[in-house]
Short mmCIF file of C-alpha atoms in Angstrom, two decimals:
data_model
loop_
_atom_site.label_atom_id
_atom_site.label_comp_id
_atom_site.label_asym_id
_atom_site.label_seq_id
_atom_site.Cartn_x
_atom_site.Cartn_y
_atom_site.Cartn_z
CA UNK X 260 -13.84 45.02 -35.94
CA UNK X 261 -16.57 46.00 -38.09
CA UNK X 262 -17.10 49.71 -38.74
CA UNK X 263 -20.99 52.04 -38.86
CA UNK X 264 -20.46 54.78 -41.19
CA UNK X 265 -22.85 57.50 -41.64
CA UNK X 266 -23.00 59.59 -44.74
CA UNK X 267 -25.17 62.76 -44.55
CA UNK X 268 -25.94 66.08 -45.16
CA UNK X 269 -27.96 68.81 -44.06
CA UNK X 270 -29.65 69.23 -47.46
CA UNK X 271 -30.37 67.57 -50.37
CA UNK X 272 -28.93 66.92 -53.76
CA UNK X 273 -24.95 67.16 -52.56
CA UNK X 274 -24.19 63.51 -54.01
CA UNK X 275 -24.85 61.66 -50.67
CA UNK X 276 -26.29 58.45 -52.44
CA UNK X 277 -23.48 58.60 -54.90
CA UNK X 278 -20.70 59.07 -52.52
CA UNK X 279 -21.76 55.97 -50.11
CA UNK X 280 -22.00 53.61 -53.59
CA UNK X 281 -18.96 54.90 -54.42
CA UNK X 282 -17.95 53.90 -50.86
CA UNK X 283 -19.08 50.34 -50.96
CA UNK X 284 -17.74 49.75 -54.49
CA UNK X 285 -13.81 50.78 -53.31
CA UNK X 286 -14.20 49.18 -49.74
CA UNK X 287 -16.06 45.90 -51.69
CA UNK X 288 -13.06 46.02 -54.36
CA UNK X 289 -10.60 46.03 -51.18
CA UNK X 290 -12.17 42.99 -50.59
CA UNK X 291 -14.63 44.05 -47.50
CA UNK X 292 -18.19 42.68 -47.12
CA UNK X 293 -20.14 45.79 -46.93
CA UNK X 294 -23.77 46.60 -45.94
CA UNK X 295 -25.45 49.68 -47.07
CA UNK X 296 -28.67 50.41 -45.66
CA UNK X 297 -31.66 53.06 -47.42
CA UNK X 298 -32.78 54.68 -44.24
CA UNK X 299 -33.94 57.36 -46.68
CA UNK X 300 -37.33 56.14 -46.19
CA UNK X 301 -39.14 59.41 -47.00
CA UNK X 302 -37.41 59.66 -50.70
CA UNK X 303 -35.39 56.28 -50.89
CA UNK X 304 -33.04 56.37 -54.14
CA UNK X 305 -29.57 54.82 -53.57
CA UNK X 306 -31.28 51.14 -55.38
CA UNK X 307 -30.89 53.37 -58.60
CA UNK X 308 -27.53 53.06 -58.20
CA UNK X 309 -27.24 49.22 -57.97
CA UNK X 310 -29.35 48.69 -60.94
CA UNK X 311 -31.86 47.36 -58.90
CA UNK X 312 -35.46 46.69 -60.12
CA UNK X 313 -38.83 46.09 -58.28
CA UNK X 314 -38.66 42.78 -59.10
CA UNK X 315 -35.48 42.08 -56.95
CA UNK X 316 -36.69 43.64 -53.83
CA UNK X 317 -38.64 40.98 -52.21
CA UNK X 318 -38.56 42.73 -48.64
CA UNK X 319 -37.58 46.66 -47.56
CA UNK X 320 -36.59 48.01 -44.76
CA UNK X 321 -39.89 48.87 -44.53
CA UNK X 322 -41.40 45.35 -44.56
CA UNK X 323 -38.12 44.95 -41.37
CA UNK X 324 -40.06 47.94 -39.83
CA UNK X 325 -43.41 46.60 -39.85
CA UNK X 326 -42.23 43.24 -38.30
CA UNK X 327 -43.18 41.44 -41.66
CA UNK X 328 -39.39 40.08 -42.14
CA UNK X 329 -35.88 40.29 -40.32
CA UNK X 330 -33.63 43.03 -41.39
CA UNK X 331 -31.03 40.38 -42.71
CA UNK X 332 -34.14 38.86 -45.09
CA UNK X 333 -34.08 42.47 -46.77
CA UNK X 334 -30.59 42.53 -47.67
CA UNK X 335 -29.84 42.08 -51.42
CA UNK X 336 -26.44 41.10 -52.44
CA UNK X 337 -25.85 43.80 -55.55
CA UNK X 338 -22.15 42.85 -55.89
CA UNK X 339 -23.35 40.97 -59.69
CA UNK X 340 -25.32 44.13 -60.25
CA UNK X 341 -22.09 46.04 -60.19
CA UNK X 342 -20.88 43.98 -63.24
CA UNK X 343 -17.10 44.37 -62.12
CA UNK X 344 -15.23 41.49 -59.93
CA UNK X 345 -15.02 42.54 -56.87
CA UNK X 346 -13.05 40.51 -54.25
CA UNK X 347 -15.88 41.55 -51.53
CA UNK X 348 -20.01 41.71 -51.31
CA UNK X 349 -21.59 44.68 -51.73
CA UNK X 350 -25.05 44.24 -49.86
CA UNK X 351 -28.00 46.88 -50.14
CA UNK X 352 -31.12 47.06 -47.83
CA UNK X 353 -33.57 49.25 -49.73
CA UNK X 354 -35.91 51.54 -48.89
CA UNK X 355 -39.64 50.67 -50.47
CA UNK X 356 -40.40 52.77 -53.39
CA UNK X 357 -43.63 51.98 -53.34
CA UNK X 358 -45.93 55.02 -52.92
CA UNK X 359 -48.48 53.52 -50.56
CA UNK X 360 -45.57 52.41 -48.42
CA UNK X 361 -43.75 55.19 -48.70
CA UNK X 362 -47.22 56.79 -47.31
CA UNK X 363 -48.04 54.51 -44.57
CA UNK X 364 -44.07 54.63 -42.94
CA UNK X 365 -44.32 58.87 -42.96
CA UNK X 366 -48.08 58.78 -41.55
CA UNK X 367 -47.92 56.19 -38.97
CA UNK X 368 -44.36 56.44 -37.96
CA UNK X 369 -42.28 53.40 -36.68
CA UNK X 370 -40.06 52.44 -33.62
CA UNK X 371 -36.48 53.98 -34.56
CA UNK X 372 -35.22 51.58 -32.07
CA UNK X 373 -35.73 49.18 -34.48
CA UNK X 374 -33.13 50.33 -36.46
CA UNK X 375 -30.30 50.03 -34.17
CA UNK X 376 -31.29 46.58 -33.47
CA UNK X 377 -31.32 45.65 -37.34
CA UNK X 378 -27.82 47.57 -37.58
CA UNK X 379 -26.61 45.23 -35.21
CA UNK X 380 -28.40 42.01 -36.79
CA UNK X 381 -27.08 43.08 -40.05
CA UNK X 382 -23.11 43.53 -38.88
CA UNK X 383 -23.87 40.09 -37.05
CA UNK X 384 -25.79 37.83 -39.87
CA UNK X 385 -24.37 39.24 -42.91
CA UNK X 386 -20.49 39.49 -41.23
CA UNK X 387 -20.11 42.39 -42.80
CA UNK X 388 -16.68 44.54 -42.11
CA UNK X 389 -18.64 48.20 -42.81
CA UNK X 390 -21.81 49.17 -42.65
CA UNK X 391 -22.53 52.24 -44.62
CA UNK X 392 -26.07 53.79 -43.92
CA UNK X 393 -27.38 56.06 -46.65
CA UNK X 394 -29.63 59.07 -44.49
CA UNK X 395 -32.23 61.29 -45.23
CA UNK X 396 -30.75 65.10 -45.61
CA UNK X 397 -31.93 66.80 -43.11
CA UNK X 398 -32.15 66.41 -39.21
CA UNK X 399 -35.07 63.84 -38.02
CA UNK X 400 -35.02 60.98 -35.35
CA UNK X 401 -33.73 58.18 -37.42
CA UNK X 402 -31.06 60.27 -38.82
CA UNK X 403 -29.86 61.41 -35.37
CA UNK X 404 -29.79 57.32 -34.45
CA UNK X 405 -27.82 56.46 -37.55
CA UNK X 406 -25.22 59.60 -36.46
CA UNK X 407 -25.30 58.66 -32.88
CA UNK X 408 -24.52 55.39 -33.50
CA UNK X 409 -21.73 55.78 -35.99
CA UNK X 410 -18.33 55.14 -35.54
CA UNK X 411 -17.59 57.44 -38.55
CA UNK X 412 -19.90 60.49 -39.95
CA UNK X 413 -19.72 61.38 -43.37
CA UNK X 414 -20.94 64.98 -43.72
CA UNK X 415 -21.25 66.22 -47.24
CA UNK X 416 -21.74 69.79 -48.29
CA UNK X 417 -21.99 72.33 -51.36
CA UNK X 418 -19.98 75.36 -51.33
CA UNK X 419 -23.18 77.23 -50.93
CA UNK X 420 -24.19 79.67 -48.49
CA UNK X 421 -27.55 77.22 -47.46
CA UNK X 422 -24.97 74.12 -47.02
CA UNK X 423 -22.37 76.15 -44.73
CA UNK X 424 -25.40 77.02 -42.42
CA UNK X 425 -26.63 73.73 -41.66
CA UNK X 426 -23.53 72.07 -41.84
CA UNK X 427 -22.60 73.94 -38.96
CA UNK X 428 -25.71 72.50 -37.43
CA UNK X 429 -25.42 69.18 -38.19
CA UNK X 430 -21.59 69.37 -37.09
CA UNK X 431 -22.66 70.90 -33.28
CA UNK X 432 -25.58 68.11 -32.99
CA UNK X 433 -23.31 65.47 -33.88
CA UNK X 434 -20.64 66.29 -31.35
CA UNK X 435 -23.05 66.15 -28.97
CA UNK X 436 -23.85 63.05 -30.18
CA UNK X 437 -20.13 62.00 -28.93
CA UNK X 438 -19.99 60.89 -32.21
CA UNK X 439 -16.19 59.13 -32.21
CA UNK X 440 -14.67 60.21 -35.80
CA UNK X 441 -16.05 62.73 -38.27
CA UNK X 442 -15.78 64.08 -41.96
CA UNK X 443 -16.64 66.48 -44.22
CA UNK X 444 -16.46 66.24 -47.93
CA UNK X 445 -17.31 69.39 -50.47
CA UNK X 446 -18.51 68.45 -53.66
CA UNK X 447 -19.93 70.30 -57.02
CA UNK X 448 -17.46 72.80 -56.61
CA UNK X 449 -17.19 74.88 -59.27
CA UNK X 450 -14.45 74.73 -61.66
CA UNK X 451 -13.11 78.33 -61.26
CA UNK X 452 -12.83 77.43 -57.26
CA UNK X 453 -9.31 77.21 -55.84
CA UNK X 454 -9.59 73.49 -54.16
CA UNK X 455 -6.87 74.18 -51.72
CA UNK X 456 -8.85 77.07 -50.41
CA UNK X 457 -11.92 75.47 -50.40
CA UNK X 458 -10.52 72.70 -48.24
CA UNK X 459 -8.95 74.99 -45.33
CA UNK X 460 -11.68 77.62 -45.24
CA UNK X 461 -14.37 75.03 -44.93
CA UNK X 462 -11.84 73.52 -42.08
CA UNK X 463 -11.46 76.16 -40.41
CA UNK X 464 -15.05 77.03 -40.30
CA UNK X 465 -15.98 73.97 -38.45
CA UNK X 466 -12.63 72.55 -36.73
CA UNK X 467 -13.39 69.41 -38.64
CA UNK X 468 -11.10 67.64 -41.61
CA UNK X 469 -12.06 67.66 -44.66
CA UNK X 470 -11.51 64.54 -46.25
CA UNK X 471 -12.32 64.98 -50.24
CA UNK X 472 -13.02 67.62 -52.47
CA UNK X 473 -14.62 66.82 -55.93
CA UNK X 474 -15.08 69.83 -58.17
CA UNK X 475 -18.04 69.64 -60.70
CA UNK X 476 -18.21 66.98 -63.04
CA UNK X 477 -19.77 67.06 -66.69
CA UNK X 478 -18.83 63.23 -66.26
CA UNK X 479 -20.89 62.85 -63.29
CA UNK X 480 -23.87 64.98 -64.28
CA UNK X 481 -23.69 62.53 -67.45
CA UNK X 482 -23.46 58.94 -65.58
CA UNK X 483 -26.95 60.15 -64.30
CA UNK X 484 -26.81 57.72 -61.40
CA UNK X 485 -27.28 54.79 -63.90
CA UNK X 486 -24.38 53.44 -62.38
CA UNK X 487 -21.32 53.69 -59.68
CA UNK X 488 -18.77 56.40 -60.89
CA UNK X 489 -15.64 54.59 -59.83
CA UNK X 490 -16.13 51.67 -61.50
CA UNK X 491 -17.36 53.34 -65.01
CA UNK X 492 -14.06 55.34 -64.59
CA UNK X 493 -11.46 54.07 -63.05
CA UNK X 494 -8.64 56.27 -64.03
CA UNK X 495 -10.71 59.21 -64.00
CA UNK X 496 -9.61 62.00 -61.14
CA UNK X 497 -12.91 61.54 -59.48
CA UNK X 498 -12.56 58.08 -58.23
CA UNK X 499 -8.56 59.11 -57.29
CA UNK X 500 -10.36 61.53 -54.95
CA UNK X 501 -12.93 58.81 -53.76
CA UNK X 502 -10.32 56.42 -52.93
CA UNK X 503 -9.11 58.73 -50.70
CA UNK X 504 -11.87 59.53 -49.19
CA UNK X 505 -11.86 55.87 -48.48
CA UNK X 506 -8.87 55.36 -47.34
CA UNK X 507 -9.72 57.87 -44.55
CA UNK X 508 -12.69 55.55 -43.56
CA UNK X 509 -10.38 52.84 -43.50
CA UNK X 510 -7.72 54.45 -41.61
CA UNK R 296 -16.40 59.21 -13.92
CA UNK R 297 -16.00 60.97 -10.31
CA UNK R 298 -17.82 61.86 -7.39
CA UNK R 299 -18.25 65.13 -8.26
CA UNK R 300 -19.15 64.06 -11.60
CA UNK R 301 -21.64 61.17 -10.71
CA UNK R 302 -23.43 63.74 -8.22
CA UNK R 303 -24.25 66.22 -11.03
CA UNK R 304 -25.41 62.86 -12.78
CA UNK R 305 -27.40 62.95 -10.04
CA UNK R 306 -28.54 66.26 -9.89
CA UNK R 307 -29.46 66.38 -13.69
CA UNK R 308 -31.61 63.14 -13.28
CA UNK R 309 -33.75 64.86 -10.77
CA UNK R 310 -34.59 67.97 -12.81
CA UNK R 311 -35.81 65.34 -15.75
CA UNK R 312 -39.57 64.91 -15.42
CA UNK R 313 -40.98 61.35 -15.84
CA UNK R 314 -40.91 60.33 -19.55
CA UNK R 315 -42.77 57.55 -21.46
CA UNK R 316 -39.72 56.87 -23.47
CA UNK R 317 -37.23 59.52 -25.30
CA UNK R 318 -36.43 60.26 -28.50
CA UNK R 319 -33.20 60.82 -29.92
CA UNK R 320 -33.98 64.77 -30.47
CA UNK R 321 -34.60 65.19 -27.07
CA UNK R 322 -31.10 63.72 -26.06
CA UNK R 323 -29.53 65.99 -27.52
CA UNK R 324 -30.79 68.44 -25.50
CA UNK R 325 -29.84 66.93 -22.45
CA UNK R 326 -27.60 67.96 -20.05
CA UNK R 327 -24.00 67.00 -20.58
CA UNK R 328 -23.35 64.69 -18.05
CA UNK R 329 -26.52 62.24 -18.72
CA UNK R 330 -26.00 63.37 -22.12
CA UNK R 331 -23.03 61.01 -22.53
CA UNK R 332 -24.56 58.80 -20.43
CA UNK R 333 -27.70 58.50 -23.34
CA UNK R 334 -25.25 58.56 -26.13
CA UNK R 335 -23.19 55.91 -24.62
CA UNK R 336 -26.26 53.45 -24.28
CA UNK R 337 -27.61 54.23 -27.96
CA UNK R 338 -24.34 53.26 -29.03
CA UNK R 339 -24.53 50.13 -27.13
CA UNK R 340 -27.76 49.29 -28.14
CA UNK R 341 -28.03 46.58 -25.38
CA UNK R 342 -26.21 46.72 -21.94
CA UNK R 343 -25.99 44.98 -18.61
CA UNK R 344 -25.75 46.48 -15.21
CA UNK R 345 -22.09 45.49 -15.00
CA UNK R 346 -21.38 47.41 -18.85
CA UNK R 347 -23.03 51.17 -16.93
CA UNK R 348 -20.85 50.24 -14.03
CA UNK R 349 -17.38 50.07 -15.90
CA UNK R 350 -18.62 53.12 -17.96
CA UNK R 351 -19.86 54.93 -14.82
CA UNK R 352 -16.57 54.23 -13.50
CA UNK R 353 -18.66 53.56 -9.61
CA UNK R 354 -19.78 51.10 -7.13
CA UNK R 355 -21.92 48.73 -7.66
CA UNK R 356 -24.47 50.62 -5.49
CA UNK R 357 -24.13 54.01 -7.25
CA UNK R 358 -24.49 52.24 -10.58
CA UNK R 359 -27.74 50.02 -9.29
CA UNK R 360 -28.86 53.98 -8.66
CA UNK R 361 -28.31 55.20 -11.58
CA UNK R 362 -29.77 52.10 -13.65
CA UNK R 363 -33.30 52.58 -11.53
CA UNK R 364 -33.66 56.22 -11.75
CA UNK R 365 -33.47 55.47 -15.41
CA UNK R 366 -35.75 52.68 -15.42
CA UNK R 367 -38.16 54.65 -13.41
CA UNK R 368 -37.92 58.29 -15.20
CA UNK R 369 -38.79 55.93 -18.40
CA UNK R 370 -35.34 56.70 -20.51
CA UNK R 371 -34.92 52.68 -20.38
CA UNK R 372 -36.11 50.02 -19.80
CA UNK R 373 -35.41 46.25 -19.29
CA UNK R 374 -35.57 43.37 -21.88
CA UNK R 375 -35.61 39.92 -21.94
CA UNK R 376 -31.97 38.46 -20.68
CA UNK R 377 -30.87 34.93 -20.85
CA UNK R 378 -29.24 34.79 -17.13
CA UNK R 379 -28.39 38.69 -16.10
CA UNK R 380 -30.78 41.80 -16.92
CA UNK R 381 -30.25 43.43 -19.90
CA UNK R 382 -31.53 47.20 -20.46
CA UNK R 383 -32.24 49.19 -23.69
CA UNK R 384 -32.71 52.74 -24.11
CA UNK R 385 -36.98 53.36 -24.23
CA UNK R 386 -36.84 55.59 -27.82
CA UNK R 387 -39.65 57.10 -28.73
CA UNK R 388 -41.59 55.80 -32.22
CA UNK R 389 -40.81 58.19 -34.70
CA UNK R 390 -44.00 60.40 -35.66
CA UNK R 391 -42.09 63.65 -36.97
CA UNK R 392 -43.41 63.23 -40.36
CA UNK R 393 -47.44 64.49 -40.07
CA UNK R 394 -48.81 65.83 -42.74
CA UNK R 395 -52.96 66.73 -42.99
CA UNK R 396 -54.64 63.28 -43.55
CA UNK R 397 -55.97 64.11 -46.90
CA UNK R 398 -52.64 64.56 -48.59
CA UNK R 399 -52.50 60.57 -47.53
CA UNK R 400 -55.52 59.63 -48.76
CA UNK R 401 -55.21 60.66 -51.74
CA UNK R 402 -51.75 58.96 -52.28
CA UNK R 403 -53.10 55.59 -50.54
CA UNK R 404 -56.06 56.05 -53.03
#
């Protein structure tokens, strides 16, 4: 049964891009075919993390959008770009980074039902076992889709005054989204936080497990998103803390 | 779902006014009943009449109901089947990005 996951958060900059490749490298390495889908159309980023250049993005999800291709016809496999054997596919549907297109999706708009259709076209033709969709912080139509139609949302947050706010938001729109499992995850906490206490205040505040903590990391902030934490370091505490975070997607 | 539950169903259907579609902001805001209803369909993406009458947990008759209050308020609407109907939920394009048309220009230029 394949899985929709959803990783967001109310605002931007709390690692969301970096989490969900982190995500697709452990569930790919578990040996999963795995879709992740740029529906960050307003500031898409996530190909960064892939390695990928221009000149391997043929389509976008835009292109999907504007009925130029099929959703599947966007898909790039990455897994080679990851340059560590995996035993499963890592696929990425990116977001153009074109400026013009960039300019024509946010002026003119597009049907958001399109999107659930390609979600289910790209579970379907690419037989993929998770589908992980990369959203744009905030709260806007597609990103209340891509929560509604998740089987699991990812929320991640800062411990920062801003982040607790709209969590809290994002937390009461998704339950009434009937949204079946959900997350949190706090990350770039700083070093002189107690994690524990982190973990069951931020709990407690929303009735919702948390399911990773990463404090601040110089090694992170170094990486630069020129590549996929876990699999530069493997033994590093970090990616301990991301497997776990998968293993609660996989539960 | 029970009676008393499909007859608020009912109840919350006739206080919607007529839509030309609906976007996912404004189910939110739904009441709770057709709420789950909404979220139910999204999460289908495609359904039959037979699929709302299992989830509906009603008759055949109260489901056909249902389906063509829908139809007609403009929350969904039918597309192409092979043999049976099939219905989507009508969402709204997304616009909620506008920004004063020069700002565009000037990045299309």
């Amino acid at each position: 049964m394949s899985k929709i996951i959803s990783i967001h958060s109310f605002r931007g900059g709390t690692g969301k891009s970096n989490t969900t490749a982190n995500m697709s490298a452990i569930l790919a390495a578990q040996g999963q075919r795995v879709g992740v889908v740029d529906t960050d159309v307003q500031s898409p980023g996530i190909h960064v993390l892939y390695g990928l250049d221009d000149s391997q993005m043929v389509h976008s999800l835009n292109d999907y959008l504007w009925g130029k291709c099929g959703i599947t016809d966007t898909a790039i496999d990455v897994t080679k770009n990851l340059k560590v054997p995996l035993s499963g596919r890592v696929f990425l549907i990116p977001s153009s980074i074109k400026a013009g297109e960039i300019a024509r999706v946010l002026r003119e708009g597009y049907d958001v039902g399109l999107l659930n259709d390609g979600f289910q076209d790209l579970l379907d033709g690419l037989k993929l076992d998770t589908l992980l969709i990369d959203t744009h912080p905030g709260l806007n139509e597609e990103t209340l889709l891509s929560i509604a139609i998740s089987d699991i949302l990812v929320i991640i947050m800062r411990p920062d005054q801003q982040d607790y706010q709209g969590t809290g938001v994002t937390v009461e729109i998704a339950r009434k989204l009937g949204v079946p499992s959900m997350f949190l995850v706090v990350n770039k906490v700083p070093q002189a936080f107690d994690i524990k206490e982190v973990k069951e205040r931020v709990e407690r505040i929303y009735n919702c497990t948390v399911a990773a903590v990463f404090p601040h990391s110089e090694e992170m902030m170094t990486l630069a998103s020129a590549g996929i934490f876990s699999l530069h370091y493997p033994d590093h505490p970090f990616t301990a803390i991301y497997k776990q975070l998968a293993a609660y997607l996989t539960a | 779902m029970d009676q008393d539950v499909f007859a608020q169903l009912l109840i919350e259907l006739a206080s919607l006014p007529d839509m030309d579609g609906v976007s996912m902001s404004e189910i939110v805001f739904l009441p709770e009943h057709l709420r789950a209803l909404m979220n139910w369909m999204v999460r289908e993406n495609s359904f039959q009449f037979d699929n709302v009458a299992v989830f509906l947990k009603q008759n055949e008759e109260n489901s056909r109901l249902i389906l063509d209050i829908l139809v007609t308020k403009g929350l969904i609407e039918e597309v192409k089947g092979d043999d049976q109907e099939v219905y989507q939920i009508h969402l709204k394009v997304s616009r909620n990005y506008r920004v004063p048309k020069d700002i565009w220009k000037v990045i299309d230029d």
